[in-house]
PDB file of C-alpha atoms in Angstrom:
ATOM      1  CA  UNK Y 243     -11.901  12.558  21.152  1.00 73.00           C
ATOM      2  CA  UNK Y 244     -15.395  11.827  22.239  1.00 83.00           C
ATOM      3  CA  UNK Y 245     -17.236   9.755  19.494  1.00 88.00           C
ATOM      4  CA  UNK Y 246     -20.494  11.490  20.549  1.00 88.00           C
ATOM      5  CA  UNK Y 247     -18.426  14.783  19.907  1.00 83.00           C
ATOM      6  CA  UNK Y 248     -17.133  13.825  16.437  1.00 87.00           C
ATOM      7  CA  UNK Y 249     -20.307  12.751  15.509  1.00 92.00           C
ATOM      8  CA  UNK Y 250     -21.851  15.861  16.759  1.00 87.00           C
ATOM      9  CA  UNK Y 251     -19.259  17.825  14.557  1.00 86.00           C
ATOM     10  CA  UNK Y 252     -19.350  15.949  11.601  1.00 92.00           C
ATOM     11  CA  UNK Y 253     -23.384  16.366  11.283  1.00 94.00           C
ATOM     12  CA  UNK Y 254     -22.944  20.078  12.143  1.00 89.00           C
ATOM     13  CA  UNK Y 255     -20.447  20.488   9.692  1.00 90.00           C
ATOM     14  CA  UNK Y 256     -22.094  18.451   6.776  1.00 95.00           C
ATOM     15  CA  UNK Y 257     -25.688  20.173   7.301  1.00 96.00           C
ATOM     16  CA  UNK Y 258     -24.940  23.413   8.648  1.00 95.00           C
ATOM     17  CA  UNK Y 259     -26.370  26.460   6.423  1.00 97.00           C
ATOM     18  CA  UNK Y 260     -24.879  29.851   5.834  1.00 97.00           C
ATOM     19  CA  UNK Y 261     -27.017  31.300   8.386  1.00 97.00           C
ATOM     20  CA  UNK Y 262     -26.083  29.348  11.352  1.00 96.00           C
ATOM     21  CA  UNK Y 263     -22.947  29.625  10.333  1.00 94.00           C
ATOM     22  CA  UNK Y 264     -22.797  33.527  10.544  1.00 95.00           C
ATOM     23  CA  UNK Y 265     -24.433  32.915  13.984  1.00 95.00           C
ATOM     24  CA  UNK Y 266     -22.191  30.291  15.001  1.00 91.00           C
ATOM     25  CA  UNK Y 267     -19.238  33.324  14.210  1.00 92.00           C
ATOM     26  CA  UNK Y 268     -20.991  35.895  15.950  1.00 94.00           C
ATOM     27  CA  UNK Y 269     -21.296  33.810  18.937  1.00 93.00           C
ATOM     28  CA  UNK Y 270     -17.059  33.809  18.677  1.00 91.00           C
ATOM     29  CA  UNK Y 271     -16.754  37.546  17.504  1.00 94.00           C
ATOM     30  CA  UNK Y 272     -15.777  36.290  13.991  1.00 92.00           C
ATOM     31  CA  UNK Y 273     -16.962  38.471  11.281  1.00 94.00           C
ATOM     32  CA  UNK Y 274     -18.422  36.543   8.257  1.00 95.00           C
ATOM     33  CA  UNK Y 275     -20.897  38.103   5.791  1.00 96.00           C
ATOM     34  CA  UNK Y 276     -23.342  36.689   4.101  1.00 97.00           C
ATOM     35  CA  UNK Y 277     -21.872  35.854   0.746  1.00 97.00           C
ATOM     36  CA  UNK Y 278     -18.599  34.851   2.465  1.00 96.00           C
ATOM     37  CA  UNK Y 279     -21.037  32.137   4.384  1.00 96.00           C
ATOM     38  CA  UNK Y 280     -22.169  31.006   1.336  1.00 97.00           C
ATOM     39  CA  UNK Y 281     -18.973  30.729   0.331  1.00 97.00           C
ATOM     40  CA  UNK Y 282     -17.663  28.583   2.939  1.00 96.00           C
ATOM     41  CA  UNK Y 283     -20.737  26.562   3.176  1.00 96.00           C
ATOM     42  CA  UNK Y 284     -20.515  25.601  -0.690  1.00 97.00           C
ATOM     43  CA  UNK Y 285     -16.729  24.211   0.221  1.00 96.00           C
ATOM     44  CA  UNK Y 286     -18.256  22.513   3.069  1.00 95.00           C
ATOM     45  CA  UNK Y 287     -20.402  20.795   1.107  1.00 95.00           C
ATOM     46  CA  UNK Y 288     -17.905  19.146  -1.757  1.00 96.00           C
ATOM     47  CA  UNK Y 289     -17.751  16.498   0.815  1.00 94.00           C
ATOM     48  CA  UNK Y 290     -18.321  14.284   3.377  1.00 95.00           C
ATOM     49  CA  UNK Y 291     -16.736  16.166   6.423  1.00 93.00           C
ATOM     50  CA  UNK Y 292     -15.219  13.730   8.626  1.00 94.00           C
ATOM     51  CA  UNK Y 293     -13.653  15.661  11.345  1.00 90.00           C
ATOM     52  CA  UNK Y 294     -10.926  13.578  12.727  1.00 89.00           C
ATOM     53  CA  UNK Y 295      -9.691  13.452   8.902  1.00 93.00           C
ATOM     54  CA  UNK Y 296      -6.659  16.146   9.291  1.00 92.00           C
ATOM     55  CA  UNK Y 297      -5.097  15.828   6.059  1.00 96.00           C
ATOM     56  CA  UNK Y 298      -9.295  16.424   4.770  1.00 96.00           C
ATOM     57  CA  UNK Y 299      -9.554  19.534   7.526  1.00 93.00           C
ATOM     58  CA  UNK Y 300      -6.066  21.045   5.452  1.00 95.00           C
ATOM     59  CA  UNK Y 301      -7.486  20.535   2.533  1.00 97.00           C
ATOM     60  CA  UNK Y 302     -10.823  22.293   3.493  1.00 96.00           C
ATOM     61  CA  UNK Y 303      -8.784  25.262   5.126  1.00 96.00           C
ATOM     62  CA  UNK Y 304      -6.836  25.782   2.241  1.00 98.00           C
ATOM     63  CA  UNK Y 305      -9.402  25.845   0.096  1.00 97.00           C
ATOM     64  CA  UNK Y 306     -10.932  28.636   1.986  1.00 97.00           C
ATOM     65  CA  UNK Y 307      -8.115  30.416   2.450  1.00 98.00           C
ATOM     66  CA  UNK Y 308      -7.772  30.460  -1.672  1.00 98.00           C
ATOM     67  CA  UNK Y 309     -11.657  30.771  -2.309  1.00 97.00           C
ATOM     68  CA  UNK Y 310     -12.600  33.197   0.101  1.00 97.00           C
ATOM     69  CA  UNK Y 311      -9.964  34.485   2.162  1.00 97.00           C
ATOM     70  CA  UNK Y 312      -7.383  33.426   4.655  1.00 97.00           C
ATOM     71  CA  UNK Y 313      -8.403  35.489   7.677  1.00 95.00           C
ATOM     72  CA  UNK Y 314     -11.876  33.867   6.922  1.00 95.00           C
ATOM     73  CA  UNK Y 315      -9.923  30.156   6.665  1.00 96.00           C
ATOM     74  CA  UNK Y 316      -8.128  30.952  10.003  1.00 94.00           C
ATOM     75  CA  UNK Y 317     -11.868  31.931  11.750  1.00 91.00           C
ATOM     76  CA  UNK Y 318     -13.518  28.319  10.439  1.00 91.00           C
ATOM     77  CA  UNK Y 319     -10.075  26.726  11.537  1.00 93.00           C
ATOM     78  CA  UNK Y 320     -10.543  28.588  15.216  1.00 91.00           C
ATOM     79  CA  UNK Y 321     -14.047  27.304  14.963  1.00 86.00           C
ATOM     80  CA  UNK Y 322     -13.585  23.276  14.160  1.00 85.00           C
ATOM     81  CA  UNK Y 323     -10.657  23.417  16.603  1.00 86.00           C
ATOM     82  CA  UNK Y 324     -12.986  24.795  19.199  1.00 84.00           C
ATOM     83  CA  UNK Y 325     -15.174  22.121  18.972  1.00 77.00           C
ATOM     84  CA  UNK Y 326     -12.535  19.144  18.462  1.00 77.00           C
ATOM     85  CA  UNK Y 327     -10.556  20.372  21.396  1.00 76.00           C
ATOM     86  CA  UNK Y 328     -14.123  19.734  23.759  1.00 68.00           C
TER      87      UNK Y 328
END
């Protein structure tokens, strides 16, 4: 993977606000409300994202899946993947 790309990622992912993130969805078709953004941007934030981390990116989508929901954890998975897959 691009380093630009990961770097791009990782900054998106450590600094992005619940906001963006429902408009980052919508741009996909993924439905994400507003508290569920919150949600998922509160998880985000319990770390330092570092992208090409996998065992880090499980952790993250588990934790979704059991604090929010897992359709919700499958849509930021589709998401990351989207970006690391560039």
């Amino acid at each position: 993977m691009n380093p630009i790309i990961v770097h791009f990622v990782n900054q998106k992912l450590n600094t992005i606000g619940p906001n963006e993130l429902i408009s980052l969805a919508a741009q996909y078709q993924l439905p994400i409300s507003q508290s569920e953004a919150v949600q998922i941007v509160n998880i985000l934030r319990r770390q330092t994202i570092d992208i090409k981390n996998l065992s880090q990116r499980k952790q993250i989508i588990a934790t979704i899946a059991k604090e929010v929901s897992p359709e919700k954890a499958n849509y930021i998975q589709y998401l990351i993947q989207t970006y690391i897959d560039r």
